[in-house]
Amino acid sequence: MATAPITQILLQNHPVDVLRLELAHPDVQGNKYFKLKYNLNYVQEQGFRSILTFGGLFSNHIHAVAQACSELGIKSIAVLRGEDDPESPTLKFIRSKGMETLFISREMYRLRNMPAFIAELSEQFGKVYVLPEGGTNELAVQGCMEILTGIEDAYDHIFCAVGTGGTLAGIISTPGLTAKVTGVAALKGGQDTISPVIKKLLQGNTEQVQWSLVFDQHFGGYGKYHPALHAYLDTFEQEHGIKPDPMYTGKMFYKVQDMISNGMFASNEKILCIHTGGLQGWNGWHYRYSNKYQSSEETP
Ligand SMILES: *Cc1c(COP(=O)(O)O)cnc(C)c1O
């Protein structure tokens, strides 16, 4: 048994399985459920009352933390890059879940992984459990090592969208994995930064696993509007009955389809795409691009 339903679609006549993590939970969607699982266990075991974490104004991670914490009765605090916008759908949602918000400038946000800055925030908010941006840490990787449970050896190729790289590190670390793993970067310009982060996070013996990252499918960058991507997302949903998200999974499906078109796979090779969820991102997407302003998001 896989951890979520699997739907087979045809991309350029090649059968492709989609692991539907977006269907697992309505609000703690996709990979975020797996990333949070052991972090939340730890918070409860250690008796922390609150979680503090970092993200952009439309972040899937922030949304998932707000939901999970409200279900568990844990206080949550979001340190957000940019300025408050009370009409933003993600901010409305997290506030409805009781999440506290703190807005910091882009310059300050760059300090988000500095121990001195984290210590200062911790002091301000009392005994908090600090989750890094995107929720990526060792416990997140441990959770993501369970995504492929039951299908570890069923595929030749596995594709997953990449933001911080925590999820991909978990996929690569899956015990008994036999597939080649490809991560499709959603952000522009992570060539020098993402790979070392992933290598540091790998767990167990991963020497035999073949994995790589592609950086040429970001469509202008994270959260940027791109007409070709937008058209593809619409067509994809109509053709296959699966809704991709606009930040991550759309780019992954596009890349896989492109690779199939370019003859990169033998006809008998089995391909799995992981749908990592992120559908709440559509609310922010419509909000930004159908009416108000063109913003630039650069953080997951
Ligand atoms: C957060 C997210 C990712 C990226 O996960 P990382 O572990 O940061 O690489 C991929 N897809 C979706 C839909 C996400 O919300």
Short mmCIF file of N, CA, C and O and ligand atoms in Angstrom, two decimals, residues 31-32 35 60 134 136 161-168 245 248-249 276-278, ligand 1:
data_model
loop_
_atom_site.label_atom_id
_atom_site.label_comp_id
_atom_site.label_asym_id
_atom_site.label_seq_id
_atom_site.Cartn_x
_atom_site.Cartn_y
_atom_site.Cartn_z
N ASN A 31 3.59 17.17 0.83
CA ASN A 31 4.83 16.88 1.54
C ASN A 31 4.87 17.54 2.92
O ASN A 31 5.60 17.10 3.80
N LYS A 32 4.09 18.61 3.11
CA LYS A 32 4.16 19.33 4.38
C LYS A 32 3.69 18.46 5.55
O LYS A 32 4.20 18.59 6.66
N LYS A 35 6.71 16.44 6.37
CA LYS A 35 7.78 17.25 6.95
C LYS A 35 7.49 17.63 8.40
O LYS A 35 8.40 17.79 9.21
N ASN A 60 3.16 27.78 1.54
CA ASN A 60 2.46 26.54 1.86
C ASN A 60 2.87 26.01 3.23
O ASN A 60 2.07 25.42 3.96
N GLY A 134 10.50 26.67 5.43
CA GLY A 134 10.11 25.48 4.70
C GLY A 134 10.00 24.25 5.59
O GLY A 134 9.67 23.16 5.11
N THR A 136 12.36 22.64 6.88
CA THR A 136 13.39 21.66 6.52
C THR A 136 14.44 21.49 7.62
O THR A 136 15.16 22.42 7.96
N ALA A 161 9.30 17.95 -7.04
CA ALA A 161 9.65 19.38 -7.08
C ALA A 161 10.50 19.73 -5.87
O ALA A 161 10.36 19.13 -4.80
N VAL A 162 11.36 20.73 -6.03
CA VAL A 162 12.31 21.10 -4.97
C VAL A 162 12.23 22.59 -4.64
O VAL A 162 12.23 23.43 -5.53
N GLY A 163 12.11 22.87 -3.33
CA GLY A 163 12.21 24.25 -2.84
C GLY A 163 13.49 24.36 -2.04
O GLY A 163 14.55 24.71 -2.54
N THR A 164 13.40 24.00 -0.76
CA THR A 164 14.60 23.98 0.07
C THR A 164 15.42 22.70 -0.12
O THR A 164 16.60 22.66 0.19
N GLY A 165 14.78 21.62 -0.56
CA GLY A 165 15.47 20.35 -0.78
C GLY A 165 15.23 19.31 0.30
O GLY A 165 15.67 18.16 0.17
N GLY A 166 14.53 19.68 1.36
CA GLY A 166 14.29 18.74 2.46
C GLY A 166 13.51 17.50 2.02
O GLY A 166 13.83 16.38 2.42
N THR A 167 12.50 17.73 1.21
CA THR A 167 11.68 16.60 0.76
C THR A 167 12.50 15.66 -0.11
O THR A 167 12.46 14.43 0.07
N LEU A 168 13.26 16.24 -1.02
CA LEU A 168 14.07 15.39 -1.90
C LEU A 168 15.10 14.59 -1.09
O LEU A 168 15.35 13.42 -1.38
N ASP A 245 -0.12 22.51 -8.56
CA ASP A 245 -0.05 23.82 -7.91
C ASP A 245 0.82 24.73 -8.79
O ASP A 245 1.61 24.25 -9.60
N TYR A 248 5.15 24.74 -7.70
CA TYR A 248 6.08 23.60 -7.71
C TYR A 248 5.72 22.49 -8.69
O TYR A 248 6.48 22.18 -9.59
N THR A 249 4.57 21.85 -8.46
CA THR A 249 4.31 20.60 -9.19
C THR A 249 4.06 20.83 -10.68
O THR A 249 4.39 19.96 -11.49
N THR A 276 3.23 16.94 -4.65
CA THR A 276 3.54 17.35 -3.28
C THR A 276 2.50 18.32 -2.70
O THR A 276 2.72 18.89 -1.64
N GLY A 277 1.38 18.50 -3.39
CA GLY A 277 0.30 19.32 -2.82
C GLY A 277 0.44 20.79 -3.16
O GLY A 277 0.69 21.15 -4.30
N GLY A 278 0.26 21.65 -2.15
CA GLY A 278 0.43 23.08 -2.37
C GLY A 278 -0.75 23.78 -3.01
O GLY A 278 -0.63 24.91 -3.49
C1 LIG B 1 7.04 23.13 0.02
C2 LIG B 1 6.74 22.45 -1.27
C3 LIG B 1 7.73 21.80 -2.05
C4 LIG B 1 9.20 21.89 -1.71
O1 LIG B 1 9.59 21.16 -0.61
P1 LIG B 1 11.09 21.29 -0.07
O2 LIG B 1 11.18 20.25 0.95
O3 LIG B 1 11.22 22.67 0.50
O4 LIG B 1 12.01 21.09 -1.22
C5 LIG B 1 7.35 21.12 -3.18
N1 LIG B 1 6.06 21.09 -3.57
C6 LIG B 1 5.10 21.73 -2.88
C7 LIG B 1 3.72 21.69 -3.41
C8 LIG B 1 5.40 22.42 -1.72
O5 LIG B 1 4.42 23.05 -1.06
#
